[in-house]
CSV table of C-alpha atoms in Angstrom, one decimal:
chain,number,residue,atom,x,y,z
E,21,MET,CA,0.0,0.0,0.0
E,22,ALA,CA,1.5,3.3,-1.0
E,23,GLY,CA,2.4,5.7,1.7
E,24,ALA,CA,2.4,3.0,4.4
E,25,ARG,CA,4.8,3.8,7.3
E,26,VAL,CA,7.3,1.3,8.4
E,27,LEU,CA,7.2,0.7,12.1
E,28,SER,CA,10.0,-1.0,14.0
E,29,ILE,CA,10.8,-1.7,17.6
E,30,ARG,CA,14.2,-2.5,19.0
E,31,PRO,CA,15.9,-2.8,22.4
E,32,ALA,CA,17.8,0.3,23.3
E,33,GLY,CA,21.6,0.2,23.7
E,34,ALA,CA,24.1,2.4,25.5
E,35,ASP,CA,24.5,4.5,22.4
E,36,ASP,CA,20.8,5.5,22.7
E,37,VAL,CA,21.2,7.2,26.0
E,38,PRO,CA,21.1,10.8,24.6
E,39,LEU,CA,18.0,9.8,22.6
E,40,ILE,CA,16.4,8.3,25.8
E,41,ARG,CA,17.2,11.4,27.8
E,42,GLN,CA,15.6,13.6,25.0
E,43,LEU,CA,12.5,11.4,24.9
E,44,ILE,CA,12.1,11.6,28.7
E,45,ALA,CA,12.4,15.4,28.5
E,46,GLU,CA,9.7,15.5,25.8
E,47,LEU,CA,7.4,13.2,27.8
E,48,ALA,CA,7.9,15.4,30.9
E,49,GLU,CA,7.0,18.5,28.9
E,50,TYR,CA,3.8,16.8,27.7
E,51,GLU,CA,2.9,15.8,31.3
E,52,LYS,CA,3.6,19.4,32.5
E,53,LEU,CA,6.5,18.0,34.6
E,54,ALA,CA,9.6,19.3,32.8
E,55,HIS,CA,10.8,20.9,36.1
E,56,ALA,CA,10.9,17.4,37.7
E,57,VAL,CA,13.4,15.9,35.2
E,58,VAL,CA,16.9,15.9,36.8
E,59,ALA,CA,18.2,12.6,35.4
E,60,THR,CA,21.4,13.2,33.4
E,61,GLU,CA,22.8,11.1,30.6
E,62,ALA,CA,25.4,9.7,33.0
E,63,ASP,CA,22.6,8.7,35.4
E,64,LEU,CA,20.7,6.9,32.7
E,65,ARG,CA,23.8,5.2,31.3
E,66,ALA,CA,24.7,3.9,34.8
E,67,GLN,CA,21.1,2.8,35.7
E,68,LEU,CA,20.1,1.3,32.3
E,69,PHE,CA,23.4,-0.1,31.0
E,70,GLY,CA,25.6,-0.5,34.1
E,71,ALA,CA,26.5,-3.7,36.0
E,72,HIS,CA,23.0,-4.1,37.5
E,73,PRO,CA,20.4,-2.5,35.1
E,74,ALA,CA,17.4,-1.1,36.9
E,75,ALA,CA,15.2,-1.0,33.8
E,76,GLU,CA,15.0,-1.7,30.1
E,77,VAL,CA,14.0,0.5,27.1
E,78,LEU,CA,12.4,-0.2,23.8
E,79,ILE,CA,12.9,2.3,21.0
E,80,GLY,CA,10.1,2.7,18.5
E,81,GLU,CA,10.9,4.0,15.0
E,82,VAL,CA,8.7,5.2,12.2
E,83,ASP,CA,10.4,5.0,8.8
E,84,GLY,CA,13.8,4.6,10.5
E,85,THR,CA,13.3,7.8,12.7
E,86,PRO,CA,13.2,7.5,16.5
E,87,ALA,CA,9.5,8.2,17.3
E,88,GLY,CA,8.9,7.0,20.8
E,89,PHE,CA,10.0,4.7,23.7
E,90,ALA,CA,8.9,2.5,26.4
E,91,LEU,CA,10.9,2.2,29.7
E,92,PHE,CA,10.0,-0.8,31.9
E,93,PHE,CA,11.2,-3.0,34.7
E,94,HIS,CA,10.1,-6.0,36.8
E,95,THR,CA,8.1,-6.0,39.9
E,96,PHE,CA,7.0,-9.0,42.0
E,97,SER,CA,3.5,-10.0,43.1
E,98,THR,CA,3.3,-11.9,46.3
E,99,PHE,CA,-0.3,-12.8,45.6
E,100,LEU,CA,0.6,-14.4,42.2
E,101,GLY,CA,4.0,-15.6,43.2
E,102,LYS,CA,5.3,-14.2,39.9
E,103,ARG,CA,7.2,-11.3,38.5
E,104,GLY,CA,5.3,-8.5,36.9
E,105,LEU,CA,6.2,-6.1,34.2
E,106,TYR,CA,5.8,-2.4,35.0
E,107,LEU,CA,5.8,0.3,32.3
E,108,GLU,CA,7.3,3.4,33.8
E,109,ASP,CA,7.1,5.5,30.6
E,110,LEU,CA,5.5,5.3,27.3
E,111,PHE,CA,5.8,8.2,24.8
E,112,VAL,CA,5.3,8.7,21.1
E,113,ARG,CA,6.3,12.0,19.7
E,114,PRO,CA,3.3,14.0,18.5
E,115,ALA,CA,4.3,14.0,14.8
E,116,PHE,CA,4.1,10.2,14.9
E,117,ARG,CA,0.9,9.7,16.8
E,118,GLY,CA,-1.8,7.8,15.0
E,119,ALA,CA,0.7,5.5,13.1
E,120,GLY,CA,0.1,2.7,15.5
E,121,LEU,CA,3.5,2.8,17.2
E,122,GLY,CA,2.0,3.1,20.7
E,123,ARG,CA,-0.1,0.0,20.2
E,124,HIS,CA,3.0,-1.8,18.8
E,125,LEU,CA,5.1,-0.9,21.8
E,126,MET,CA,2.4,-2.1,24.2
E,127,ALA,CA,2.1,-5.4,22.2
E,128,ALA,CA,5.8,-5.8,22.3
E,129,LEU,CA,5.8,-5.3,26.1
E,130,ALA,CA,2.9,-7.8,26.5
E,131,ARG,CA,5.0,-10.4,24.5
E,132,ILE,CA,8.0,-9.7,26.8
E,133,ALA,CA,5.7,-10.2,29.9
E,134,LEU,CA,4.5,-13.5,28.6
E,135,GLN,CA,7.9,-14.7,27.5
E,136,ARG,CA,9.3,-14.0,31.0
E,137,ASP,CA,6.3,-15.7,32.7
E,138,CYS,CA,5.1,-12.4,34.3
E,139,GLY,CA,1.7,-12.6,36.0
E,140,ARG,CA,0.7,-9.0,35.1
E,141,PHE,CA,1.6,-6.0,33.1
E,142,GLU,CA,0.9,-2.7,34.9
E,143,TRP,CA,1.4,1.1,34.6
E,144,SER,CA,0.1,4.4,35.9
E,145,VAL,CA,-1.5,7.2,33.9
E,146,LEU,CA,-2.2,10.7,34.9
E,147,ASP,CA,-6.0,11.1,35.6
E,148,TRP,CA,-6.2,14.1,33.3
E,149,ASN,CA,-4.7,12.3,30.3
E,150,ARG,CA,-7.9,11.2,28.7
E,151,PRO,CA,-6.3,10.3,25.3
E,152,ALA,CA,-4.0,7.9,27.1
E,153,ILE,CA,-6.7,6.4,29.2
E,154,ASP,CA,-8.9,5.9,26.2
E,155,PHE,CA,-6.0,4.3,24.3
E,156,TYR,CA,-5.4,1.9,27.2
E,157,ARG,CA,-9.1,1.0,27.5
E,158,ARG,CA,-9.1,0.2,23.7
E,159,LEU,CA,-6.2,-2.2,24.5
E,160,GLY,CA,-8.3,-4.0,27.1
E,161,ALA,CA,-6.7,-2.4,30.2
E,162,THR,CA,-8.7,-2.1,33.4
E,163,GLY,CA,-8.3,0.9,35.7
E,164,MET,CA,-7.4,0.1,39.3
E,165,ASP,CA,-9.4,3.0,40.7
E,166,ALA,CA,-9.4,1.6,44.3
E,167,TRP,CA,-5.6,2.0,44.5
E,168,THR,CA,-3.7,5.2,44.9
E,169,VAL,CA,0.0,5.7,44.4
E,170,GLN,CA,2.0,6.7,47.4
E,171,ARG,CA,5.5,8.3,47.2
E,172,LEU,CA,8.3,9.3,49.4
E,173,GLU,CA,11.1,11.4,47.9
E,174,GLY,CA,13.6,14.0,48.9
E,175,ALA,CA,13.5,15.3,52.5
E,176,ALA,CA,10.6,13.0,53.4
E,177,LEU,CA,12.5,9.9,52.2
E,178,ARG,CA,15.7,11.0,54.1
E,179,ALA,CA,13.7,11.7,57.2
E,180,LEU,CA,12.1,8.3,57.3
E,181,ALA,CA,15.4,6.5,56.6
E,182,ALA,CA,17.0,8.3,59.5
E,183,ARG,CA,14.1,7.4,61.9
E,184,ASP,CA,14.5,4.6,64.4
E,185,GLU,CA,17.9,3.5,63.2
E,186,LEU,CA,19.1,0.3,64.9
């Protein structure tokens, strides 16, 4: 079919760190959280490609051009007694939306979850991001509305760590 775009997905490598950092910045801008991005390329290189990688990244391309990414890692479910796959970030650059890349990235992650015998595949989405929520519902995802995310960071994290030291 004339005009069809070629979509491809590949695992990221250490040479992709500048691209990953840029995609994270673009995602943060979209989510109105640009001020919160402090990760450097050195941080990402160490955490993604160091001795003990904390997460993995898939790069999505459209016609050979980097168009998006998915960053994920494993969790563990005590109820299932199995690992889970957690999607930390999914982002497709605006110029490439509608080509099917987001769906292909999600399907690739689902295949990874099954290949690795994961019992679940989970992620969070901002409650105001209706296009993303609608996209996830079309994929068959179910909202976990009874659960809320809790977070400790910065001073609160340090204060708790210092409390009641043995």
